[in-house]
Structures are given as C-alpha cells and as structure tokens.
Amino acid sequence: MGKKVLVIGQGGREHALVWKLAQSPQIEKIYAAPGNPGMAELAQCIDIAADDIDKLLGFARSEGIHLTVVGPEVPLMAGIVDRFQEAGLKIFGPTAAAARLEGSKVFTKELMKKYAIPTASFDVFQDIHRARSCVRTYTDQGKMVVIKADGLAAGKGVVVARDWEEANQALDSIMLKQSFGEAGARVVIEECLYGEEVSVFVISDGHDFVSLISAQDHKQVFDHDQGPNTGGMGAYVNPPVYTPQLHQKVEKSIVSPVLKAMAAEGYPFQGVLYAGLMITAEGPKVLEFNARFGDPETQVVMPMIEGDILPLLEAAVDKRLAGYQVNIAAGTCICVVLASAGYPGNYKKGKLITGLDNLNRETMVFHSGTARKDGQLLTNGGRVLALAVRGSSMEEAIDQVYQELKKIHFEGMHYRSDIGRKSLRQGV
Ligand code: AMP
Ligand code: GLY
C-alpha cells in the first residue's frame, strides 16, 4: 500500500512541496493542512490551521500518516516536531530547541560567535538607552546599522537603517512600542554587510547533511531592489555570484560548523537548514539562518531536484543521510511572484484571477494567497501566485516566464520585471 503524507502550511512554498511530493511513486495520498486552491488539485486539503498542533497530531494519528512535512516556522517554534516525535510519528523538521536557529537571533548570533562562524559583528541589548548609544557609534561615523528584534516578527523585525533617525525609530518601535511583543524584548544591533544575498539550502539529519541547489530571492518590492522588503518577489537558482567553489567553502566554514555546534550544544538540527548569506568582499557571511524552506525559493528549488524527494526527507528523519546523493537537473529555473496592489502594505482581497487556463503546459503555477469561491479563483493574500519556468539558459527562462505572466490578470496585479536580470549582468 502507498504512503500517506501530510504537508503543513498554506503558501507557495508548501504548494511547491506538494507538487514535488505528488510525483513520488511511493505516495498514495497527500493531505495539506490547511492548504490552498492550488494544492487542492494535488492533495486533499483539511481545515486545520498550521499551528493547531493538537488537531494536527490527532489527524496524523487517525489517518495513519507516514510522514508529516512542516512548511512554516511558527509550528516548528511551537514544538510540533517534539510533540509528533513523542507520539512516535515521523515528522520532517527541527525540534523547538533546534528551531531557535531561526526563532532567536540572540541565540544564533551568540552560537556563531562561540564557534567562529563568519557573520556581522554585533551586540545584544535589553536596555533601550544602551541600544541607542550603540547605534550612535555607527551613525556618528556615517555608517549604516542593522537593528533586529530577537524573536519571530513575520519578517518585519529587521531594519537596515541609513541614519540615526531611522535607527532610533526602529528601536522605539521594537523596544518601546513593542510592535512585535516579546520578540522585541532584546535587540541585536549589528554592522551592515554589503554584497549579494544568496539562500543556501541543506537537508540535515542532525549529523550529516546534503546540499540542495542554492537560489537568490528578490526581497524588495520594486525593480532594481527599490522599496520596502517583502516576503520575496521572485527567485532563480544557481546565482552566478555563488560558485561551486564558494559553496564548498560555505559547507566547510558555515554549514558543517553550525550543525556540529548545534549537536555539541545538545540540539541536533534535523530538517532544512536555510542559510541566508551575504557574499561580501571578505567572503560569505551569515545574515540569518532559517529552520525551514524559503518562499519563493522553494518554487524554484523543487523543480530542479531530480527523482523522488520522499526518500530524502525520510533519510533525514531516520538519520540515514550519510552518503545520500541528491541529483540536480541541468539548466535553470526562475519564478516571478504576482502580488496584490498595495503589498507589502495594505491590500484588498477577493479580486478575480483569470488566464491560468491559457498558460503553456510546462509553466508551473504555485498558489500563495488564493481562495476559491463559487467556482471562481480569487486573490486572498499579498503574494497571490508565483509562475515558475525551467529553461536551458537564464535568458530563455526569463523571456518565457515574462511572456507567460502576461496571460494572467487580476485587478491591481503587480510584479517585478527584473527577476533574474542580475545574473545576466554577471555574464552567465
Ligand atoms: P534577516 O531576517 O536577519 O535575514 O534579515 C532580513 C534581511 O535584512 C536580509 O535578508 C537582508 O536583506 C537584511 N539584512 C539583515 N542583516 C543585515 C546586515 N548585517 N547587513 C545588511 N543587510 C542585512
Ligand atoms: N524568501 C525569504 C524567506 O523565505 O524567508
């Protein structure tokens, strides 16, 4: 009998995971909790929120789920993996203690310091007066400075400040107004790093790891990296700035040391380690670690992995990754996010989405914020859809994805028109 798999989450990242798992010959049925209309074409969506651990556990037990795959960070931090493991159920992801690599910036910065893992220099403060005087030492010299709330802040807890005004405003918002609640009880203040950002993904079983393909996200909402940060407006794989030699160096100086450090501290990390790196003139440095796949990076990483992904996830859960080979397809993959008017600020929902039926068969559509009502597909979030295409070259993939997305329409739809262009400037 085939296996049943449960994917937790409702965004484009989880749609891409479901899409990849749906190709596994070993899987009989996929469930998604809560899922979305895109996932509903491949999986049975069940109406349980991604952070309702009790209900998810009950469902996994009663349905005889073979493996649960966790997409978002919130349930990880809340201990979903610990709870499933205690119940004897297989689940892919780190324990709450290990997920602190994403959940506490103070924990992670201190770990990196202790184990000499390259990252921006930093200080930690609980007291706003001391935090202000630290910020002053940067801004008085005309230097940019980065202020980070310690805990999870839905991607909004980091401010790269150009001057004292901006820095002070960030401190006020995080520490005085407590915009992110407890997450802002402590702040990290760190030097600003310059370079290109790369997202590196490895799968770890707690001791051994295998690398997947790396990607580049486009965080700012407008072309040429202008405007406020978003969850990510598009991505492509194998950014030319990140050479195979550099990856080897990163495995040796960042990935392997952090996994060893976590095991040595008593929190072996199982799951996906997502290292957000800045490729600086002095070499790669860690901006952050995440304890989960990236969104929208997963929408380009999954199409590049050859073969069945289930055995890889199982090997990570069963601590059998030593010697595991992941094959990566030739060519490239790019995705462009279609967003609602106003995103990343306020936006309206419920706009009719048309044109999906006219896309080429090879074009992959990953739903992020959509809803189905009376048979119609409507917008239901800031990031609505990601269109992904594979190509033999970046030029070809870029041309193709931009031709395809012209076929789609919803009121106020906007997207960046320069996804992947940076890679062409570098001549690859
Ligand atoms: P984080 O959540 O720590 O990755 O921060 C979110 C984003 O802020 C990163 O993807 C970078 O674009 C930016 N960022 C964070 N730390 C720094 C830094 N030290 N220097 C420059 N940019 C940074
Ligand atoms: N693409 C950024 C993130 O997943 O955190």
Coordinates of C-alpha atoms and ligand atoms in Angstrom, one line a residue:
M1 CA 0.0 0.0 0.0
G2 CA 1.2 3.5 -0.8
K3 CA 2.2 6.0 1.9
K4 CA 0.2 8.9 3.2
V5 CA 1.9 12.3 3.6
L6 CA 0.7 15.4 5.4
V7 CA 2.1 18.8 4.4
I8 CA 1.5 21.6 6.9
G9 CA 1.1 25.2 5.6
Q10 CA -0.8 27.2 3.0
G11 CA 1.6 29.2 0.9
G12 CA 3.6 28.9 -2.4
R13 CA 6.4 27.1 -0.6
E14 CA 4.0 24.3 0.6
H15 CA 2.4 24.2 -2.9
A16 CA 5.8 23.5 -4.4
L17 CA 6.5 20.8 -1.8
V18 CA 3.1 19.2 -2.5
W19 CA 3.8 19.4 -6.2
K20 CA 7.2 17.6 -5.8
L21 CA 5.8 15.0 -3.4
A22 CA 2.9 14.3 -5.8
Q23 CA 5.5 12.9 -8.3
S24 CA 6.6 10.3 -5.8
P25 CA 5.5 6.8 -6.9
Q26 CA 5.5 5.7 -3.2
I27 CA 2.8 8.1 -2.1
E28 CA -0.8 7.1 -2.3
K29 CA -2.3 10.3 -0.9
I30 CA -1.2 13.8 0.2
Y31 CA -3.0 15.9 2.7
A32 CA -2.4 19.6 3.1
A33 CA -3.3 21.5 6.3
P34 CA -4.9 23.9 5.7
G35 CA -3.6 24.0 2.1
N36 CA -4.9 26.3 -0.7
P37 CA -6.8 26.0 -4.0
G38 CA -3.5 25.2 -5.9
M39 CA -2.6 22.4 -3.5
A40 CA -6.2 21.2 -3.7
E41 CA -5.5 20.0 -7.3
L42 CA -2.9 17.5 -5.9
A43 CA -3.8 17.0 -2.3
Q44 CA -6.8 16.8 0.0
C45 CA -6.9 20.0 1.9
I46 CA -8.1 19.7 5.5
D47 CA -9.4 22.5 7.6
I48 CA -6.8 22.6 10.4
A49 CA -4.6 25.6 11.0
A50 CA -0.9 25.2 10.6
D51 CA -0.4 26.0 14.3
D52 CA -3.1 23.8 15.7
I53 CA -0.7 21.1 16.9
D54 CA -3.3 19.1 18.9
K55 CA -5.6 18.8 15.9
L56 CA -2.8 18.0 13.5
L57 CA -1.5 15.3 15.8
G58 CA -4.9 13.8 16.1
F59 CA -5.4 13.9 12.4
A60 CA -2.0 12.3 11.7
R61 CA -2.7 9.5 14.1
S62 CA -6.2 8.7 13.0
E63 CA -5.3 8.8 9.2
G64 CA -2.1 6.7 9.7
I65 CA 0.1 9.4 8.2
H66 CA 3.5 8.0 7.3
L67 CA 5.4 11.4 7.2
T68 CA 4.4 14.9 8.1
V69 CA 6.4 17.8 6.4
V70 CA 6.2 21.2 8.1
G71 CA 6.4 24.3 5.9
P72 CA 6.3 27.4 8.1
E73 CA 8.4 28.4 11.1
V74 CA 5.6 29.1 13.6
P75 CA 4.6 25.5 14.3
L76 CA 8.3 24.5 14.4
M77 CA 9.0 27.0 17.1
A78 CA 5.8 25.9 19.0
G79 CA 7.2 22.4 19.2
I80 CA 5.2 20.5 16.6
V81 CA 8.2 18.2 15.9
D82 CA 8.7 17.4 19.6
R83 CA 5.0 16.5 20.0
F84 CA 4.9 14.3 16.9
Q85 CA 8.2 12.6 17.9
E86 CA 6.8 11.9 21.5
A87 CA 3.8 10.3 19.9
G88 CA 6.0 8.1 17.7
L89 CA 5.1 9.8 14.5
K90 CA 7.5 10.6 11.7
I91 CA 7.9 14.4 11.0
F92 CA 10.3 16.3 8.9
G93 CA 11.6 19.5 10.7
P94 CA 13.7 20.6 13.7
T95 CA 12.6 20.4 17.3
A96 CA 11.7 23.7 19.1
A97 CA 15.1 23.8 20.7
A98 CA 16.8 23.4 17.3
A99 CA 14.4 25.8 15.5
R100 CA 15.8 28.6 17.8
L101 CA 18.4 28.9 15.0
E102 CA 15.6 30.9 13.3
G103 CA 13.5 31.8 16.3
S104 CA 16.1 33.7 18.4
K105 CA 18.6 35.9 16.7
V106 CA 20.4 36.4 20.0
F107 CA 20.8 32.6 20.4
T108 CA 22.1 32.3 16.9
K109 CA 24.5 35.2 17.0
E110 CA 26.0 34.0 20.2
L111 CA 26.3 30.5 18.8
M112 CA 28.1 31.8 15.7
K113 CA 30.4 33.9 17.9
K114 CA 31.3 30.9 20.1
Y115 CA 32.0 28.7 17.1
A116 CA 33.7 31.3 15.0
I117 CA 31.2 31.2 12.1
P118 CA 31.5 34.2 9.9
T119 CA 28.7 36.8 10.5
A120 CA 28.3 40.6 11.0
S121 CA 29.8 41.8 14.3
F122 CA 27.1 42.6 16.8
D123 CA 25.9 43.5 20.3
V124 CA 22.8 42.4 22.2
F125 CA 20.7 44.9 24.3
Q126 CA 17.7 44.7 26.6
D127 CA 18.0 48.3 27.6
I128 CA 16.9 50.9 25.1
H129 CA 19.4 53.6 26.4
R130 CA 22.3 51.3 25.9
A131 CA 20.9 50.2 22.5
R132 CA 20.7 53.9 21.4
S133 CA 24.2 54.7 22.4
C134 CA 25.5 51.6 20.5
V135 CA 23.5 52.8 17.4
R136 CA 25.1 56.2 17.8
T137 CA 28.6 54.8 17.5
Y138 CA 27.6 53.6 14.0
T139 CA 25.6 56.6 12.8
D140 CA 28.0 59.2 14.1
Q141 CA 30.5 57.7 11.7
G142 CA 28.0 57.9 8.9
K143 CA 27.7 54.1 8.9
M144 CA 24.5 52.1 8.2
V145 CA 23.4 49.9 11.1
V146 CA 21.1 46.9 11.3
I147 CA 18.6 46.5 14.1
K148 CA 16.9 43.2 14.7
A149 CA 14.2 42.1 17.1
D150 CA 15.4 38.9 18.8
G151 CA 12.3 36.8 18.1
L152 CA 10.0 36.0 15.2
A153 CA 8.4 39.1 13.7
A154 CA 6.9 37.7 10.5
G155 CA 9.8 39.0 8.5
K156 CA 9.4 42.6 9.7
G157 CA 11.7 42.6 12.7
V158 CA 14.8 43.7 10.8
V159 CA 15.6 47.3 9.9
V160 CA 18.6 48.3 7.9
A161 CA 18.9 51.9 9.0
R162 CA 20.6 54.6 6.9
D163 CA 20.9 57.2 9.7
W164 CA 20.1 58.0 13.3
E165 CA 16.5 58.9 12.7
E166 CA 15.7 55.5 11.1
A167 CA 17.7 53.6 13.6
N168 CA 16.1 55.3 16.6
Q169 CA 12.6 54.8 15.1
A170 CA 13.3 51.1 14.8
L171 CA 14.4 50.9 18.4
D172 CA 11.3 52.8 19.5
S173 CA 9.1 50.5 17.5
I174 CA 10.7 47.3 18.7
M175 CA 11.6 48.1 22.3
L176 CA 9.2 50.9 23.4
K177 CA 6.0 50.2 21.4
Q178 CA 6.8 46.5 21.4
S179 CA 5.4 46.2 17.9
F180 CA 6.4 42.5 17.9
G181 CA 5.6 41.8 21.6
E182 CA 8.1 39.6 23.5
A183 CA 10.1 39.1 20.3
G184 CA 11.4 42.7 20.8
A185 CA 12.4 42.3 24.5
R186 CA 16.0 42.0 23.2
V187 CA 17.6 43.5 20.1
V188 CA 20.7 42.6 18.1
I189 CA 22.5 45.6 16.7
E190 CA 24.9 44.7 14.0
E191 CA 27.2 46.1 11.3
C192 CA 25.7 46.4 7.9
L193 CA 27.1 44.0 5.3
Y194 CA 27.4 44.7 1.6
G195 CA 27.2 42.3 -1.3
E196 CA 24.8 40.0 -3.0
E197 CA 22.5 37.8 -1.0
V198 CA 22.2 34.0 -1.5
S199 CA 19.9 31.5 0.0
V200 CA 21.6 28.2 0.6
F201 CA 19.5 25.0 1.4
V202 CA 20.8 21.9 3.0
I203 CA 18.9 18.9 4.5
S204 CA 20.4 17.7 7.8
D205 CA 19.7 14.6 9.8
G206 CA 21.3 16.1 12.9
H207 CA 24.8 14.9 12.0
D208 CA 25.2 14.5 8.2
F209 CA 23.8 16.8 5.6
V210 CA 23.3 17.1 1.8
S211 CA 23.2 20.3 -0.1
L212 CA 20.3 21.2 -2.4
I213 CA 20.6 23.9 -5.1
S214 CA 21.1 27.5 -3.9
A215 CA 18.9 30.4 -5.0
Q216 CA 18.6 34.1 -5.0
D217 CA 15.5 35.8 -3.7
H218 CA 14.4 39.4 -4.6
K219 CA 13.2 40.9 -1.4
Q220 CA 12.4 44.5 -2.3
V221 CA 9.0 45.2 -3.9
F222 CA 10.2 47.2 -6.8
D223 CA 12.6 46.8 -9.7
H224 CA 16.3 47.4 -9.0
D225 CA 15.9 46.4 -5.4
Q226 CA 13.9 49.6 -4.5
G227 CA 11.2 50.0 -2.0
P228 CA 10.3 48.1 1.2
N229 CA 11.2 44.5 1.8
T230 CA 8.6 41.8 1.1
G231 CA 8.4 38.1 1.7
G232 CA 10.1 37.7 -1.7
M233 CA 9.0 38.8 -5.2
G234 CA 10.8 36.2 -7.2
A235 CA 13.8 33.8 -7.3
Y236 CA 16.1 31.9 -9.5
V237 CA 18.6 29.1 -8.9
N238 CA 22.3 29.0 -9.1
P239 CA 23.1 32.7 -8.8
P240 CA 26.4 33.2 -10.6
V241 CA 28.0 35.1 -7.6
Y242 CA 27.7 31.8 -5.7
T243 CA 30.2 29.5 -7.5
P244 CA 30.6 25.8 -6.7
Q245 CA 34.0 26.7 -5.0
L246 CA 32.2 29.2 -2.8
H247 CA 29.6 26.6 -1.9
Q248 CA 32.4 24.2 -0.8
K249 CA 33.8 27.0 1.3
V250 CA 30.4 27.6 2.8
E251 CA 29.9 23.9 3.6
K252 CA 33.2 23.9 5.4
S253 CA 33.1 27.2 7.2
I254 CA 29.4 27.7 7.8
V255 CA 27.1 24.7 7.3
S256 CA 29.2 22.0 8.9
P257 CA 30.3 24.1 11.9
V258 CA 26.8 25.2 12.7
L259 CA 25.4 21.7 12.5
K260 CA 28.3 20.4 14.7
A261 CA 27.7 23.3 17.1
M262 CA 24.0 22.5 17.4
A263 CA 24.8 18.8 18.1
A264 CA 27.5 19.7 20.6
E265 CA 25.1 22.1 22.4
G266 CA 22.6 19.3 22.7
Y267 CA 20.2 20.4 20.0
P268 CA 21.0 18.4 16.8
F269 CA 19.3 20.1 13.9
Q270 CA 17.1 17.8 11.7
G271 CA 15.3 19.3 8.7
V272 CA 16.1 22.0 6.2
L273 CA 18.7 24.5 7.2
Y274 CA 18.3 27.7 5.1
A275 CA 21.4 29.8 5.4
G276 CA 20.8 33.4 4.3
L277 CA 24.3 34.6 3.3
M278 CA 25.8 37.9 2.2
I279 CA 28.6 37.4 -0.3
T280 CA 30.9 40.2 0.9
A281 CA 34.3 41.3 -0.4
E282 CA 35.7 39.3 2.6
G283 CA 33.8 36.2 1.7
P284 CA 30.4 34.7 2.6
K285 CA 28.9 35.8 5.9
V286 CA 25.7 34.6 7.6
L287 CA 22.8 37.1 7.7
E288 CA 20.4 34.6 9.2
F289 CA 19.5 31.0 9.5
N290 CA 16.0 29.7 8.9
A291 CA 14.8 26.4 10.1
R292 CA 12.6 25.8 7.0
F293 CA 12.4 26.1 3.3
G294 CA 12.3 29.6 1.7
D295 CA 9.4 31.2 0.0
P296 CA 9.6 31.8 -3.0
E297 CA 12.9 29.9 -3.3
T298 CA 11.2 26.5 -2.9
Q299 CA 9.2 27.2 -6.0
V300 CA 12.5 27.2 -8.0
V301 CA 14.5 24.6 -5.9
M302 CA 11.9 21.8 -6.1
P303 CA 11.6 21.8 -9.9
M304 CA 15.4 21.4 -10.0
I305 CA 15.6 18.3 -7.8
E306 CA 15.6 15.1 -9.8
G307 CA 13.8 12.0 -8.7
D308 CA 11.7 11.3 -5.7
I309 CA 12.1 13.6 -2.8
L310 CA 10.3 11.4 -0.3
P311 CA 13.3 9.1 0.4
L312 CA 15.5 12.2 1.0
L313 CA 13.1 13.5 3.7
E314 CA 12.7 10.1 5.2
A315 CA 16.5 9.6 5.3
A316 CA 16.8 12.9 7.2
V317 CA 14.1 11.9 9.7
D318 CA 15.7 8.4 10.2
K319 CA 19.3 9.8 10.5
R320 CA 20.4 7.9 7.4
L321 CA 21.8 10.8 5.3
A322 CA 25.4 9.8 5.2
G323 CA 26.4 9.2 1.6
Y324 CA 22.9 10.3 0.3
Q325 CA 23.1 11.7 -3.3
V326 CA 20.7 14.4 -4.5
N327 CA 20.7 14.9 -8.2
I328 CA 20.1 18.3 -9.6
A329 CA 18.7 18.8 -13.1
A330 CA 20.6 20.6 -15.8
G331 CA 19.5 24.1 -16.8
T332 CA 17.9 26.7 -14.6
C333 CA 14.6 27.7 -13.0
I334 CA 13.0 31.1 -12.3
C335 CA 9.8 32.2 -10.6
V336 CA 8.1 35.6 -10.5
V337 CA 5.6 36.5 -7.8
L338 CA 2.3 38.2 -8.8
A339 CA 1.2 40.4 -5.9
S340 CA -1.9 42.4 -4.9
A341 CA -1.9 46.2 -5.3
G342 CA -0.5 47.7 -2.1
Y343 CA 1.5 44.7 -1.0
P344 CA 3.7 44.7 1.2
G345 CA 1.4 47.4 2.8
N346 CA -2.4 47.1 2.9
Y347 CA -4.1 45.4 0.1
K348 CA -7.6 44.2 -0.9
K349 CA -8.6 40.6 -1.3
G350 CA -11.3 38.9 -3.4
K351 CA -10.2 40.0 -6.9
L352 CA -11.0 37.6 -9.7
I353 CA -7.9 35.8 -11.2
T354 CA -8.2 34.9 -14.9
G355 CA -5.9 33.5 -17.6
L356 CA -4.5 30.4 -15.8
D357 CA -6.1 28.1 -18.4
N358 CA -4.1 29.8 -21.2
L359 CA -0.6 29.0 -19.8
N360 CA 1.7 26.6 -21.5
R361 CA 1.7 23.1 -20.1
E362 CA 5.3 23.4 -18.9
T363 CA 4.6 26.6 -16.8
M364 CA 4.3 25.8 -13.1
V365 CA 1.8 27.8 -11.1
F366 CA 2.2 27.9 -7.4
H367 CA -0.5 29.5 -5.3
S368 CA 0.3 31.6 -2.3
G369 CA -2.7 33.8 -1.5
T370 CA -5.7 32.5 -3.4
A371 CA -9.2 31.3 -2.5
R372 CA -11.9 29.5 -4.4
K373 CA -15.4 30.8 -4.1
D374 CA -18.4 29.6 -6.1
G375 CA -16.0 28.1 -8.6
Q376 CA -14.0 31.3 -9.1
L377 CA -10.4 31.8 -8.2
L378 CA -9.9 34.9 -6.2
T379 CA -7.0 36.8 -4.6
N380 CA -6.7 36.1 -0.9
G381 CA -3.3 37.5 0.1
G382 CA -0.5 39.9 -0.6
R383 CA 1.6 37.4 -2.6
V384 CA -1.0 35.7 -4.8
L385 CA 0.7 33.4 -7.3
A386 CA 4.2 32.5 -8.4
L387 CA 4.8 31.4 -12.0
A388 CA 7.8 29.3 -12.4
V389 CA 9.5 28.0 -15.6
R390 CA 12.6 26.0 -16.3
G391 CA 14.9 26.7 -19.2
S392 CA 18.3 25.8 -20.6
S393 CA 19.6 29.3 -20.0
M394 CA 18.6 32.2 -17.8
E395 CA 17.8 34.4 -20.9
E396 CA 15.4 31.8 -22.2
A397 CA 13.8 31.2 -18.8
I398 CA 13.4 35.0 -18.1
D399 CA 11.8 35.5 -21.6
Q400 CA 9.5 32.6 -21.1
V401 CA 8.2 33.5 -17.6
Y402 CA 7.5 37.1 -18.6
Q403 CA 5.6 36.0 -21.7
E404 CA 3.6 33.7 -19.6
L405 CA 2.6 36.0 -16.9
K406 CA 1.1 38.5 -19.4
K407 CA -1.6 35.9 -19.8
I408 CA -2.7 36.3 -16.2
H409 CA -4.9 39.1 -14.9
F410 CA -6.4 40.3 -11.6
E411 CA -7.2 43.9 -10.7
G412 CA -4.1 45.7 -9.3
M413 CA -1.7 42.8 -10.1
H414 CA 1.9 43.9 -9.8
Y415 CA 5.2 42.1 -10.2
R416 CA 8.9 42.9 -10.6
S417 CA 10.1 43.0 -14.2
D418 CA 13.7 42.3 -13.4
I419 CA 13.7 38.9 -11.7
G420 CA 16.9 37.1 -12.6
R421 CA 18.4 40.1 -14.5
K422 CA 21.3 40.4 -12.0
S423 CA 22.5 37.0 -13.1
L424 CA 22.8 38.2 -16.8
R425 CA 24.8 41.2 -15.9
Q426 CA 27.3 38.9 -14.4
G427 CA 27.6 37.2 -17.8
V428 CA 26.3 33.7 -17.1
Ligands
AMP1 P1 17.3 38.6 8.5 O1 15.9 38.2 8.9 O2 18.2 38.6 9.6 O3 17.8 37.8 7.3 O4 17.2 40.0 7.8 C1 16.3 40.2 6.7 C2 17.0 41.0 5.6 O5 17.6 42.2 6.2 C3 18.1 40.2 5.0 O6 17.7 39.3 4.0 C4 19.0 41.3 4.5 O7 18.4 41.8 3.3 C5 18.9 42.4 5.5 N1 20.0 42.3 6.5 C6 20.0 41.6 7.7 N2 21.1 41.7 8.3 C7 21.9 42.5 7.6 C8 23.2 43.0 7.7 N3 24.0 42.8 8.7 N4 23.7 43.8 6.7 C9 22.9 44.1 5.6 N5 21.7 43.7 5.4 C10 21.2 42.9 6.4
GLY2 N1 12.5 34.1 0.9 C1 12.7 34.5 2.3 C2 12.2 33.6 3.3 O1 11.6 32.6 3.0 O2 12.4 33.9 4.5

